[in-house]
Coordinates of C-alpha atoms in Angstrom, one line a residue:
X1 CA 160.8 93.2 84.7
X2 CA 160.9 93.8 81.0
X3 CA 160.7 97.4 79.6
X4 CA 158.4 97.9 76.7
X5 CA 159.9 99.5 73.5
X6 CA 159.0 99.0 69.9
X7 CA 161.8 96.9 68.2
X8 CA 161.5 98.2 64.7
X9 CA 159.7 101.6 65.0
X10 CA 159.1 104.8 66.7
X11 CA 155.8 105.7 68.3
X12 CA 154.3 109.0 67.3
X13 CA 150.4 109.5 67.7
X14 CA 147.3 107.3 68.0
X15 CA 145.4 106.8 64.7
X16 CA 142.1 108.6 64.0
X17 CA 140.0 108.6 60.7
X18 CA 141.4 105.5 59.0
X19 CA 145.1 106.1 59.0
X20 CA 145.8 109.7 60.3
X21 CA 148.2 109.9 63.4
X22 CA 146.3 112.9 64.8
X23 CA 145.3 111.5 68.3
X24 CA 147.0 111.4 71.5
X25 CA 150.9 111.2 71.8
X26 CA 152.2 107.8 72.4
X27 CA 153.8 107.4 75.8
X28 CA 156.0 104.9 77.6
X29 CA 157.0 104.4 81.1
X30 CA 160.2 106.0 82.4
X31 CA 160.6 105.7 86.3
X32 CA 157.5 107.0 87.9
X33 CA 156.2 108.8 84.7
X34 CA 154.7 108.3 81.3
X35 CA 156.7 110.2 78.8
X36 CA 156.2 110.9 75.1
X37 CA 158.0 108.3 73.0
X38 CA 158.4 110.8 70.0
X39 CA 161.4 113.2 70.6
X40 CA 161.5 116.8 70.1
X41 CA 163.9 116.2 67.0
X42 CA 164.2 113.4 64.8
X43 CA 166.5 112.5 62.0
X44 CA 165.4 111.6 58.5
X45 CA 167.8 108.7 58.4
X46 CA 165.9 106.9 61.3
X47 CA 163.0 106.0 59.1
X48 CA 162.7 103.3 56.5
X49 CA 161.5 104.8 53.1
X50 CA 159.2 103.0 50.9
X51 CA 157.3 103.7 47.6
X52 CA 158.6 107.0 47.2
X53 CA 157.6 108.1 50.7
X54 CA 160.1 109.0 53.4
X55 CA 158.3 107.3 56.2
X56 CA 156.0 104.3 56.5
X57 CA 153.3 104.5 59.1
X58 CA 151.6 101.7 60.9
X59 CA 147.9 102.4 60.5
X60 CA 146.8 100.5 63.5
X61 CA 149.0 101.7 66.3
X62 CA 150.5 105.0 65.1
X63 CA 154.2 104.2 64.8
X64 CA 156.8 104.7 62.0
X65 CA 159.0 101.9 60.7
X66 CA 162.6 102.4 61.6
X67 CA 165.6 101.9 59.4
X68 CA 167.5 99.4 61.6
X69 CA 170.6 99.7 59.7
X70 CA 171.1 103.5 60.3
X71 CA 173.8 104.2 62.9
X72 CA 171.9 107.4 64.2
X73 CA 168.8 105.3 64.9
X74 CA 170.8 102.6 66.7
X75 CA 172.6 104.9 68.8
X76 CA 169.4 106.9 69.7
X77 CA 167.5 103.8 70.4
X78 CA 170.0 102.4 72.7
X79 CA 170.4 105.5 74.6
X80 CA 166.8 105.9 75.3
X81 CA 166.2 102.3 76.3
X82 CA 169.3 102.2 78.6
X83 CA 168.1 105.4 80.4
X84 CA 164.7 104.0 80.7
X85 CA 165.9 100.5 81.9
X86 CA 167.9 102.1 84.6
X87 CA 165.0 104.4 85.6
X88 CA 162.6 101.5 85.8
X89 CA 165.0 99.0 87.4
X90 CA 164.3 96.6 84.4
X91 CA 166.0 93.3 83.8
X92 CA 165.5 93.3 80.0
X93 CA 163.6 94.9 77.2
X94 CA 160.7 93.5 75.4
X95 CA 161.2 94.7 71.7
X96 CA 157.6 94.7 70.4
X97 CA 156.7 94.0 66.7
X98 CA 160.3 93.0 65.7
X99 CA 159.2 91.0 62.7
X100 CA 159.6 91.3 59.0
X101 CA 157.0 94.1 58.7
X102 CA 154.8 92.9 55.9
X103 CA 154.2 89.8 58.2
X104 CA 152.4 92.2 60.5
X105 CA 150.0 92.8 57.7
X106 CA 151.2 94.5 54.5
X107 CA 148.0 96.6 54.0
X108 CA 148.2 97.8 57.5
X109 CA 151.0 100.3 56.6
X110 CA 150.9 103.5 54.7
X111 CA 152.1 103.3 52.1
X112 CA 151.3 99.7 51.7
X113 CA 154.2 97.0 51.9
X114 CA 154.4 94.1 49.5
X115 CA 152.3 91.2 50.7
X116 CA 154.6 88.8 49.2
X117 CA 158.2 89.8 48.2
X118 CA 161.1 87.5 48.7
X119 CA 163.7 90.2 48.1
X120 CA 162.0 92.6 50.5
X121 CA 161.6 89.9 53.1
X122 CA 165.2 88.7 52.9
X123 CA 166.5 92.3 53.3
X124 CA 164.4 92.7 56.3
X125 CA 165.4 89.4 57.7
X126 CA 169.0 90.5 57.5
X127 CA 168.3 93.9 59.1
X128 CA 166.7 92.3 62.1
X129 CA 169.5 89.7 62.4
X130 CA 172.2 92.4 62.1
X131 CA 170.2 94.6 64.7
X132 CA 169.9 91.7 67.3
X133 CA 173.7 91.2 66.7
X134 CA 174.6 94.8 67.0
X135 CA 172.5 95.1 70.3
X136 CA 174.1 92.1 71.9
X137 CA 177.5 93.7 71.5
X138 CA 176.5 97.1 73.0
X139 CA 175.8 98.1 76.8
X140 CA 172.1 97.3 76.4
X141 CA 173.1 93.8 75.5
X142 CA 174.0 93.2 79.2
X143 CA 170.2 93.3 79.8
X144 CA 167.9 90.4 78.4
X145 CA 166.6 91.2 75.0
X146 CA 163.2 89.5 74.2
X147 CA 161.4 90.4 70.9
X148 CA 157.9 89.9 70.0
X149 CA 158.1 87.3 67.1
X150 CA 154.2 87.3 66.5
X151 CA 152.5 84.0 66.0
X152 CA 155.6 82.5 64.4
X153 CA 153.7 80.3 61.9
X154 CA 154.9 81.9 58.8
X155 CA 157.1 79.4 57.0
X156 CA 158.8 82.0 55.1
X157 CA 160.0 83.7 58.3
X158 CA 163.7 83.0 58.7
X159 CA 164.7 85.6 61.4
X160 CA 167.1 84.1 63.8
X161 CA 165.5 85.0 67.1
X162 CA 168.3 82.8 68.6
X163 CA 170.5 85.9 68.4
X164 CA 168.1 87.4 71.3
X165 CA 167.9 86.1 74.9
X166 CA 164.4 84.9 74.4
X167 CA 161.1 85.4 72.3
X168 CA 157.6 86.1 73.0
X169 CA 155.0 84.2 70.8
X170 CA 152.0 86.3 70.5
X171 CA 149.0 84.1 69.7
X172 CA 150.6 81.0 71.4
X173 CA 148.9 77.6 70.8
X174 CA 145.5 79.0 69.5
X175 CA 144.5 82.2 67.7
X176 CA 141.0 82.8 69.5
X177 CA 138.0 81.2 71.0
X178 CA 136.1 78.7 68.9
X179 CA 139.2 78.4 66.5
X180 CA 142.5 76.7 66.1
X181 CA 145.4 76.9 63.9
X182 CA 145.9 74.5 61.1
X183 CA 147.8 71.4 62.4
X184 CA 150.9 72.2 60.4
X185 CA 151.0 75.8 62.0
X186 CA 150.8 74.5 65.4
X187 CA 153.6 72.0 64.7
X188 CA 155.7 74.8 63.3
X189 CA 155.0 77.1 66.1
X190 CA 155.8 74.6 69.0
X191 CA 159.0 73.3 67.1
X192 CA 160.2 76.8 66.8
X193 CA 159.7 77.4 70.5
X194 CA 161.5 74.1 71.3
X195 CA 164.3 75.3 69.2
X196 CA 164.7 78.4 71.6
X197 CA 164.2 76.3 74.6
X198 CA 167.1 73.8 73.4
X199 CA 169.3 77.0 73.3
X200 CA 168.5 77.9 76.9
X201 CA 166.4 81.0 75.7
X202 CA 163.3 82.5 77.4
X203 CA 160.1 81.7 75.8
X204 CA 156.9 83.5 76.8
X205 CA 153.7 82.1 75.2
X206 CA 150.9 84.7 75.0
X207 CA 147.4 83.8 74.2
X208 CA 144.2 85.9 74.1
X209 CA 141.7 82.8 74.3
X210 CA 139.3 82.9 77.2
X211 CA 137.0 79.8 76.9
X212 CA 137.8 77.0 79.2
X213 CA 138.6 74.4 76.3
X214 CA 140.8 77.1 74.6
X215 CA 142.6 78.0 77.7
X216 CA 143.4 74.5 78.7
X217 CA 144.5 73.8 75.2
X218 CA 147.1 76.7 75.4
X219 CA 148.1 75.3 78.9
X220 CA 148.6 71.8 77.7
X221 CA 150.7 72.9 74.8
X222 CA 152.7 74.9 77.0
X223 CA 153.3 71.9 79.4
X224 CA 154.4 69.9 76.4
X225 CA 157.2 72.4 75.7
X226 CA 157.9 73.6 79.2
X227 CA 161.6 74.2 79.9
X228 CA 163.7 76.1 82.4
X229 CA 162.8 79.7 81.2
X230 CA 159.3 79.3 79.9
X231 CA 156.1 81.3 80.7
X232 CA 152.5 81.2 79.8
X233 CA 150.3 84.4 79.8
X234 CA 146.6 84.2 79.2
X235 CA 145.9 87.9 78.6
X236 CA 142.5 89.6 78.1
X237 CA 143.3 93.2 79.0
X238 CA 145.5 95.7 80.8
X239 CA 144.4 94.8 84.2
X240 CA 146.0 92.1 86.2
X241 CA 144.6 88.7 85.7
X242 CA 144.8 85.4 87.3
X243 CA 143.6 82.1 86.1
X244 CA 143.0 79.0 88.2
X245 CA 144.8 76.6 85.8
X246 CA 148.1 78.4 86.8
X247 CA 147.6 76.6 90.1
X248 CA 147.4 73.0 89.0
X249 CA 150.2 71.3 90.9
X250 CA 151.4 69.0 88.1
X251 CA 154.9 69.3 89.1
X252 CA 158.1 69.3 86.9
X253 CA 158.6 67.3 83.7
X254 CA 160.1 63.7 84.1
X255 CA 161.0 63.6 80.3
X256 CA 162.6 66.1 78.0
X257 CA 160.4 67.5 75.3
X258 CA 163.5 67.3 72.9
X259 CA 164.1 69.2 69.8
X260 CA 160.9 67.9 67.8
X261 CA 157.5 67.7 69.3
X262 CA 157.1 64.4 67.2
X263 CA 159.2 62.9 70.0
X264 CA 156.1 63.3 72.4
X265 CA 153.6 61.8 70.0
X266 CA 152.1 58.5 71.1
X267 CA 150.2 57.5 68.0
X268 CA 147.0 59.4 68.9
X269 CA 147.9 62.5 70.9
X270 CA 150.8 64.3 72.2
X271 CA 151.8 63.2 75.8
X272 CA 154.3 64.3 78.4
X273 CA 154.8 63.0 81.9
X274 CA 155.4 65.1 85.1
X275 CA 156.3 64.0 88.5
X276 CA 152.6 64.5 89.7
X277 CA 150.8 63.5 86.5
X278 CA 150.8 64.0 82.8
X279 CA 149.4 66.2 80.0
X280 CA 147.6 65.0 76.8
X281 CA 147.0 67.4 73.9
X282 CA 145.1 66.9 70.6
X283 CA 146.2 69.7 68.4
X284 CA 144.1 68.7 65.2
X285 CA 141.8 71.2 63.6
X286 CA 138.2 70.8 62.5
X287 CA 138.8 73.5 59.8
X288 CA 141.9 72.0 57.9
X289 CA 140.7 68.4 57.5
X290 CA 142.9 67.1 60.2
X291 CA 140.3 67.2 62.9
X292 CA 139.7 63.8 64.9
X293 CA 138.5 63.1 68.3
X294 CA 140.7 60.5 70.2
X295 CA 139.8 58.5 73.3
X296 CA 142.9 57.6 75.3
X297 CA 143.0 54.7 77.8
X298 CA 145.1 56.0 80.8
X299 CA 146.1 52.5 82.1
X300 CA 145.1 53.5 85.5
X301 CA 143.1 56.2 87.4
X302 CA 144.1 59.8 87.3
X303 CA 142.4 63.0 88.5
X304 CA 141.5 65.3 85.5
X305 CA 141.7 69.0 86.3
X306 CA 138.7 71.1 85.3
X307 CA 138.8 74.9 85.7
X308 CA 136.1 77.5 86.2
X309 CA 136.2 81.1 86.3
X310 CA 139.3 83.4 86.7
X311 CA 140.3 86.6 84.9
X312 CA 140.7 90.2 86.3
X313 CA 141.8 90.3 89.8
X314 CA 139.5 92.3 92.0
X315 CA 140.6 95.2 94.2
X316 CA 140.8 92.8 97.1
X317 CA 143.8 91.0 95.5
X318 CA 142.0 87.7 95.8
X319 CA 141.6 86.0 92.5
X320 CA 138.4 84.3 91.4
X321 CA 138.2 80.9 89.8
X322 CA 138.4 77.5 91.0
X323 CA 139.8 74.0 90.1
X324 CA 137.9 70.7 90.5
X325 CA 139.2 67.1 89.9
X326 CA 137.4 64.0 88.3
X327 CA 138.8 60.6 88.8
X328 CA 139.0 59.0 85.2
X329 CA 140.5 56.0 83.7
X330 CA 140.2 57.3 80.1
X331 CA 139.7 60.7 78.4
X332 CA 138.0 61.8 75.3
X333 CA 139.8 64.7 73.4
X334 CA 138.1 66.5 70.5
X335 CA 140.1 68.7 68.3
X336 CA 142.2 71.6 69.8
X337 CA 141.7 70.2 73.3
X338 CA 144.0 69.0 76.2
X339 CA 143.7 67.3 79.5
X340 CA 145.9 67.9 82.5
X341 CA 145.8 64.8 84.7
X342 CA 147.2 64.5 88.3
X343 CA 148.1 61.4 90.2
X344 CA 145.1 60.9 92.4
X345 CA 145.9 61.5 96.2

């Protein structure tokens, strides 16, 4: 169980009329109750000042950017989180939006942050690294600290998330239906994930894609990097969801993913063997010039998994969706697609 808190901000009120925090108070869970995140009294030193303003507001989600180096902020945040972790019987804390802030969209803040500024980004990288180091040395460090690193495809991003106990990658493998990351971004994301897995850290891959091809591509990418503490979440809303591909019995990997996804490249696609099958992934993109369709000879007969349905779990608790299997000796993979193949019974 991970308790939700902003990793670099303090929630205030929901946004109305463009960028006005005049809506409902933002609340978080504490025990059996929703409680207001914004306290009765705040300190000016808790907030990051910018462009002559004492606070920087996030115009989408209604939170103010924190000054992570401020001792008062650190002690306040830790005190709140420790109390709520204990009230919630939490195992760890999910530190949302813990990225260099202009990577979240420089123009989504008021006042706006610089879209590209190496000094600004370097200072914020140091803030986040120091913040994670400090947290690990405190009482809250006895719990798992799992920040949200965003899509983690910005090659300027040098935050050391290895200082945490894990990371959530939001926008894992694919940004949305009928789209894909440029091949270079996919490679960067999965290699960063492998770096965390090599360190024994938790990796949560979260995607919002819902199409059958896109979901299987996310699953295939996940299986390529799967380690001891890795998780895939296909998320479309706040209600509980279940997808049939979660139930494909491919087993456990029989080969290591290593430290570089290039180790799994077979000259056409990326391939990894499991004790009950294998996964093939074609991460090329039709929009960056890398897109290519590959037909792969399997060298034998395998049963290809095909999924249908799934999503929100009904009130009965019985998930919808199904898996069927087709015996194949070869598979054709278009750009941003994957095949999960089982040893046929």
